PDB file of C-alpha atoms in Angstrom:
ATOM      1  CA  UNK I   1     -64.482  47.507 -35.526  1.00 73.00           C
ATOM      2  CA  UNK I   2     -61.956  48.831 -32.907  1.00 68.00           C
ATOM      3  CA  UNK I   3     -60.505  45.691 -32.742  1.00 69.00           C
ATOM      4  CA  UNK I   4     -60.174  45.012 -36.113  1.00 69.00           C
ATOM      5  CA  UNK I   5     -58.228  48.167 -36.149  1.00 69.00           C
ATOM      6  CA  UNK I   6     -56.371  47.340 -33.460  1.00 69.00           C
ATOM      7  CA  UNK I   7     -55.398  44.457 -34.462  1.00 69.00           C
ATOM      8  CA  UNK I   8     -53.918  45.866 -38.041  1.00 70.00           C
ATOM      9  CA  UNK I   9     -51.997  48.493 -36.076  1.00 70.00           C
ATOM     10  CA  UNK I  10     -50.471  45.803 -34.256  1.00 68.00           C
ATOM     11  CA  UNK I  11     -49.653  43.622 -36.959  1.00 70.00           C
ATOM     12  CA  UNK I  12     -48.314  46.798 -39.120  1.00 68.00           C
ATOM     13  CA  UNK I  13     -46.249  47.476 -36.245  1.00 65.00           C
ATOM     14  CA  UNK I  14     -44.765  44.130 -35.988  1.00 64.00           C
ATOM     15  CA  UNK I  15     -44.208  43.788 -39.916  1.00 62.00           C
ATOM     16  CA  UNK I  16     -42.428  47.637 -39.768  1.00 59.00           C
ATOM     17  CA  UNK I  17     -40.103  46.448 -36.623  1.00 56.00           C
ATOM     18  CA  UNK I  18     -38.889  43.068 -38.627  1.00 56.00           C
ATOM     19  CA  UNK I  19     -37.753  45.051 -41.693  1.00 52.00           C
ATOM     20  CA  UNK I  20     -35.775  47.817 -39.616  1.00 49.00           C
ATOM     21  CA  UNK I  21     -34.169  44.665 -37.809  1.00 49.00           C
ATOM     22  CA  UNK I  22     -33.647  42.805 -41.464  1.00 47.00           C
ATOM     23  CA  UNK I  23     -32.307  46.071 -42.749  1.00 49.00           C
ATOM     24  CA  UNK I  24     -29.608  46.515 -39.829  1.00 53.00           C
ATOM     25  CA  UNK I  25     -25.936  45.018 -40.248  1.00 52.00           C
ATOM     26  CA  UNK I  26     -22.724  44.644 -38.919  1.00 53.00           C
ATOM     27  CA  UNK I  27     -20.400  47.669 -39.847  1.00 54.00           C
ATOM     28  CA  UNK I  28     -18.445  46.596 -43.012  1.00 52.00           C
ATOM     29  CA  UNK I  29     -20.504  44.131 -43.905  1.00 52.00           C
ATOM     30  CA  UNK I  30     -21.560  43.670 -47.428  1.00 53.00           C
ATOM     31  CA  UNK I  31     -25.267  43.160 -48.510  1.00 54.00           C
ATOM     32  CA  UNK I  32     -25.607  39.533 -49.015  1.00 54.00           C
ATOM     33  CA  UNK I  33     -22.690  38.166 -46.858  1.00 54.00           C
ATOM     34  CA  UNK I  34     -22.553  37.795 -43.373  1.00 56.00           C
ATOM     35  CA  UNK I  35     -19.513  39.087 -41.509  1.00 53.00           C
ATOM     36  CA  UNK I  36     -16.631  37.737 -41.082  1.00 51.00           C
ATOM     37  CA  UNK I  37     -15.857  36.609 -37.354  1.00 51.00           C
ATOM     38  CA  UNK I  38     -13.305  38.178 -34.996  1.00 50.00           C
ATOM     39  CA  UNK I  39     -10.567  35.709 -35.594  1.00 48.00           C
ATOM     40  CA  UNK I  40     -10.588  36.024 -39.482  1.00 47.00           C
ATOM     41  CA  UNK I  41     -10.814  39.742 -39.813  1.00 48.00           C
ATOM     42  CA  UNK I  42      -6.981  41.128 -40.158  1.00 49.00           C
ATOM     43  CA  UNK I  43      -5.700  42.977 -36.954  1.00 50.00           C
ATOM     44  CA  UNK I  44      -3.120  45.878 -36.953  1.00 48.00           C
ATOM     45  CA  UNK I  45       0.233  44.693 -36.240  1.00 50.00           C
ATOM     46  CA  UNK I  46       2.278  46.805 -33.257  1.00 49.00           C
ATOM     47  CA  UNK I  47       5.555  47.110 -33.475  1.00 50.00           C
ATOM     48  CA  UNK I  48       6.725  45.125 -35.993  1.00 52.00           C
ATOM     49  CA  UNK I  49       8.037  45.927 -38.799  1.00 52.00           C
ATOM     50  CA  UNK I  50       7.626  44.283 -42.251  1.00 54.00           C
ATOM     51  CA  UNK I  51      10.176  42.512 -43.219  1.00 58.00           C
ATOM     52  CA  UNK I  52      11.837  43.706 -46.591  1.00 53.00           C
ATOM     53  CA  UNK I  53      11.698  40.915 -48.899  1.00 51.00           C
ATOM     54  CA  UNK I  54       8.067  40.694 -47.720  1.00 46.00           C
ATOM     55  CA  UNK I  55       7.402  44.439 -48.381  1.00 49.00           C
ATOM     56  CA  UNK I  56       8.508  43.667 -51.799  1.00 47.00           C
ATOM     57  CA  UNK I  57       5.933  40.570 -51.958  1.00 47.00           C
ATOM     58  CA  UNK I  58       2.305  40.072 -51.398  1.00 48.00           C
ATOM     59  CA  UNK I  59       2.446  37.083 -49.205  1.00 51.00           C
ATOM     60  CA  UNK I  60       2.657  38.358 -45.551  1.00 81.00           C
ATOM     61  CA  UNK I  61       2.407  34.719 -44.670  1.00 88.00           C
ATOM     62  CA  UNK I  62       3.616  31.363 -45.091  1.00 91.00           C
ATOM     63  CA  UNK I  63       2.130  27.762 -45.360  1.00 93.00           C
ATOM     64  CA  UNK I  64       4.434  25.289 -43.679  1.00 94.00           C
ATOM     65  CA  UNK I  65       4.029  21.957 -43.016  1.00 95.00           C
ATOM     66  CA  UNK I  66       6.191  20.554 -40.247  1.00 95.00           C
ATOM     67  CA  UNK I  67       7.366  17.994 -39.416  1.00 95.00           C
ATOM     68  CA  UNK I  68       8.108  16.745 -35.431  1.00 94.00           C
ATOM     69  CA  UNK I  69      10.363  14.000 -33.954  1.00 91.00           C
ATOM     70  CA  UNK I  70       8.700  10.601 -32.603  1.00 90.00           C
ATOM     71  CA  UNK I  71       8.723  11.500 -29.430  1.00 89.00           C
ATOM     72  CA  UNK I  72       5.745  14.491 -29.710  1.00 89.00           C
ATOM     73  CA  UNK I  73       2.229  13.595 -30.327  1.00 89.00           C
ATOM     74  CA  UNK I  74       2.043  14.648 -33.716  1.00 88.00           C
ATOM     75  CA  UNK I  75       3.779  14.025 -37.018  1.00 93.00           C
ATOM     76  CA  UNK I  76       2.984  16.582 -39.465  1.00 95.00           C
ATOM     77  CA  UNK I  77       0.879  19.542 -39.150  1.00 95.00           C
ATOM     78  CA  UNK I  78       0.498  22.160 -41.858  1.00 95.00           C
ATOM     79  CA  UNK I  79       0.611  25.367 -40.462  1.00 94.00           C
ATOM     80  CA  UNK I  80      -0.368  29.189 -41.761  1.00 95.00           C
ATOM     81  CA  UNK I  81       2.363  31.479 -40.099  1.00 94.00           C
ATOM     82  CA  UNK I  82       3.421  35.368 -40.381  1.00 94.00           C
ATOM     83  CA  UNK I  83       6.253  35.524 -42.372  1.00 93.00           C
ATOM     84  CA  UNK I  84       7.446  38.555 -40.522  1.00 93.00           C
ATOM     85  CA  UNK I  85       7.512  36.260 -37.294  1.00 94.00           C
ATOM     86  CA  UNK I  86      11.404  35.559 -36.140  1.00 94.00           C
ATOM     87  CA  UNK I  87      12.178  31.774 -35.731  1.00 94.00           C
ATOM     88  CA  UNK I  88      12.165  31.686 -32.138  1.00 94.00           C
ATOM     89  CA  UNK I  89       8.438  33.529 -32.295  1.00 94.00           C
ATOM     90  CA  UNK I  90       7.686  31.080 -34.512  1.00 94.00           C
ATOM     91  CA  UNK I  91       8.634  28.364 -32.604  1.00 94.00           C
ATOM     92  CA  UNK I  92       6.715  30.066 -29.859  1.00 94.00           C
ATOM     93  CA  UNK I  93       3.750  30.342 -32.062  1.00 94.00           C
ATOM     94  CA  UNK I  94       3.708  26.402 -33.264  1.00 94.00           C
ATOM     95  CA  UNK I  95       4.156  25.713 -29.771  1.00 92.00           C
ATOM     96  CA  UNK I  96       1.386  27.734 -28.401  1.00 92.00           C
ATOM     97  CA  UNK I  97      -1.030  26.941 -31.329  1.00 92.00           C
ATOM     98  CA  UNK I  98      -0.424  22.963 -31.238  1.00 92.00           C
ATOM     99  CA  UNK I  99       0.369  22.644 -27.706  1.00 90.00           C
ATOM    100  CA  UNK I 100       3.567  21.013 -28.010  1.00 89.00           C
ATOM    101  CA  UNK I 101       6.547  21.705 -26.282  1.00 85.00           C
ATOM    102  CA  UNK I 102       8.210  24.873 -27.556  1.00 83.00           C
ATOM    103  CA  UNK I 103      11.197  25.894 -25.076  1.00 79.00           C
ATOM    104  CA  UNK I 104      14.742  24.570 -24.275  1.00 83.00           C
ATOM    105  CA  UNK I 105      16.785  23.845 -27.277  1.00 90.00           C
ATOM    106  CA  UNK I 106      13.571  23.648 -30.132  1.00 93.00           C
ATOM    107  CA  UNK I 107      14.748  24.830 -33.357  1.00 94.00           C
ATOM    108  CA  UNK I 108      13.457  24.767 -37.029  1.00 94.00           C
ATOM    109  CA  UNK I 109      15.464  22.550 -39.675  1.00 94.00           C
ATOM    110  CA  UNK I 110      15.743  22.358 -43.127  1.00 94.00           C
ATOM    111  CA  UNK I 111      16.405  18.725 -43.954  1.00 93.00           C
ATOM    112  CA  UNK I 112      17.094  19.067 -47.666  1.00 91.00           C
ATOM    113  CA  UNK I 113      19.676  21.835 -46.920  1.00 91.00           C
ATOM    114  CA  UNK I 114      20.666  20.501 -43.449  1.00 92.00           C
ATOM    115  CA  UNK I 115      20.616  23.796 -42.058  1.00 92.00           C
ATOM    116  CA  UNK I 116      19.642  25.272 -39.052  1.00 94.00           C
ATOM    117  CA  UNK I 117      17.666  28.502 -39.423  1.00 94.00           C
ATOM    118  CA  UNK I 118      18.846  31.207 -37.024  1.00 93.00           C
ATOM    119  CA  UNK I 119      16.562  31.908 -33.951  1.00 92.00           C
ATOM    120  CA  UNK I 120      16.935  35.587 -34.521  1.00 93.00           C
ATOM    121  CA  UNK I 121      16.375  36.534 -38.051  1.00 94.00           C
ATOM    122  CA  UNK I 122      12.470  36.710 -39.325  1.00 94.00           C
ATOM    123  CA  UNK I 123      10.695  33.893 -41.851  1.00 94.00           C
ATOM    124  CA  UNK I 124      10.708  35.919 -44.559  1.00 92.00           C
ATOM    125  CA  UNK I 125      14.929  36.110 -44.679  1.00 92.00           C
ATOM    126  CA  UNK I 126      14.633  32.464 -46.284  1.00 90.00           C
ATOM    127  CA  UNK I 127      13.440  32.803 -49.439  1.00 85.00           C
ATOM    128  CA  UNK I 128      12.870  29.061 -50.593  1.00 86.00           C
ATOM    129  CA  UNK I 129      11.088  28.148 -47.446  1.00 89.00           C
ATOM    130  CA  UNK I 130       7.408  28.091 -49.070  1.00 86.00           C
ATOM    131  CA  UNK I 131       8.791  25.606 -51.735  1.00 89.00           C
ATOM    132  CA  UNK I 132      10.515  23.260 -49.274  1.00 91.00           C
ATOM    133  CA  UNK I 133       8.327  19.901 -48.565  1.00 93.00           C
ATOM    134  CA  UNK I 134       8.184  20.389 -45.206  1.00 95.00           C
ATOM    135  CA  UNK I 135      10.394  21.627 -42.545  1.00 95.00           C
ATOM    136  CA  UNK I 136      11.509  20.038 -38.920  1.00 95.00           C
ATOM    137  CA  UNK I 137      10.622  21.274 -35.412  1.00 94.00           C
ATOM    138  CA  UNK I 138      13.274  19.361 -33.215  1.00 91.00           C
ATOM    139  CA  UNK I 139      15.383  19.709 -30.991  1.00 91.00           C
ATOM    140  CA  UNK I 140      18.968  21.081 -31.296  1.00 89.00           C
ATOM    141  CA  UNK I 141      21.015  18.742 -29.156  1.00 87.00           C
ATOM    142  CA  UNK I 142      19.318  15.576 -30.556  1.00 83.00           C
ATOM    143  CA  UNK I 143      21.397  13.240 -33.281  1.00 82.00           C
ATOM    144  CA  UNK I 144      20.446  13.542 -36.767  1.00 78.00           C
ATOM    145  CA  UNK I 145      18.560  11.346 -38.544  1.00 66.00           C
ATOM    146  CA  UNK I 146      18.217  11.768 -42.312  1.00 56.00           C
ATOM    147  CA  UNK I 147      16.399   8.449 -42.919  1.00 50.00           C
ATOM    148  CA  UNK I 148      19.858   6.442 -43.933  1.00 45.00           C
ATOM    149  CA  UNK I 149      18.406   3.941 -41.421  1.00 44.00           C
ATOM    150  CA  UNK I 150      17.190   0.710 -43.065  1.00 41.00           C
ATOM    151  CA  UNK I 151      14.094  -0.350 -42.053  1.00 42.00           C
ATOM    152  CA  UNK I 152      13.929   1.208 -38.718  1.00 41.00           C
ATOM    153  CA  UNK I 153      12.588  -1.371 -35.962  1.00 42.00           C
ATOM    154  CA  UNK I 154      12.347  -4.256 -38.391  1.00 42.00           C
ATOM    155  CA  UNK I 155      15.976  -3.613 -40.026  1.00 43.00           C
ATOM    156  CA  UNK I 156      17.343  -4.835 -36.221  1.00 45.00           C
ATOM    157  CA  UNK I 157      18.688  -1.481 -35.182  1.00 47.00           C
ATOM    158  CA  UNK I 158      17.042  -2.531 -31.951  1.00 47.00           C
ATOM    159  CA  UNK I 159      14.592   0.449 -31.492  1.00 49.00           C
ATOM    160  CA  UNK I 160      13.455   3.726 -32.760  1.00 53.00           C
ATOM    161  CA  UNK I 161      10.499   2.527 -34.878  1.00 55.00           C
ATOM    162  CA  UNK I 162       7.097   2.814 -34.222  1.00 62.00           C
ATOM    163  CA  UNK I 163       6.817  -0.719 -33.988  1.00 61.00           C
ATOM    164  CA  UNK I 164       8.056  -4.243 -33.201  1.00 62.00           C
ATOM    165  CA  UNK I 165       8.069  -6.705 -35.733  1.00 72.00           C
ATOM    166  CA  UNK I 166       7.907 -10.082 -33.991  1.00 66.00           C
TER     167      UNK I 166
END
């Protein structure tokens, strides 16, 4: 009989420490959903003001999908990025985040408006950006090409192309 009781003090002890563990959650969480992790939750920004055209906006960031020149690993890569970010942090970010090269001359370009968007003024300054296709990551000093090439290695310009055509 002892251990009968025993054993039901043991086993009402176990059932009573599962629901206070059940019953414990993260702070902030939400009954039903597990919490977010570290790298989603949104993190005070220091030092920075907002820009003003995004202060009068909701978005606080942009999706851009950029495009890089032949020589880097990559060719497009869509990208979420804080609008209140200057070009050259920008750069810096893209850089960092895709580990491609991200110093020397790097600039962003807007090939539909061929223009150059200054290193020192933040994202959210260009108002059209989040409608443009995509914009360029290249650098400064090399020629333009705006696709007026026909047919790239196979069109006999001697190079340039991803491929040979034999």
């Amino acid at each position: 009989a002892a251990a009968a009781a025993a054993a039901a003090a043991a086993t009402a002890a176990a059932a009573a420490a599962r629901s206070s563990r059940s019953s414990r959650r993260p702070r902030g969480a939400v009954a039903g959903r597990r919490a977010a992790p570290h790298h989603f939750r949104q993190q005070p920004q220091r030092g920075r003001r907002p820009c003003a055209a995004a202060a009068s906006s909701t978005m606080s960031s942009l999706v851009l999908r950029i495009k890089f020149p032949p020589s880097y690993p990559l060719i497009y890569k869509t990208l979420r990025i804080d609008s209140n970010l200057t070009v050259a942090e920008a750069i810096k970010f893209v850089g960092e985040t895709l580990n491609v090269e991200c110093g020397g001359n790097i600039g962003l370009y807007l090939p539909d408006e061929k223009q150059w968007l200054a290193d020192d003024q933040p994202l959210c300054q260009y108002e059209n950006l989040q409608e443009e296709e995509y914009i360029e990551y290249r650098d400064k000093d090399a020629p333009m090409d705006d696709g007026k090439k026909g047919g790239g290695a196979a069109g006999g310009d001697g190079g340039g192309g991803c491929c040979v055509v034999l």
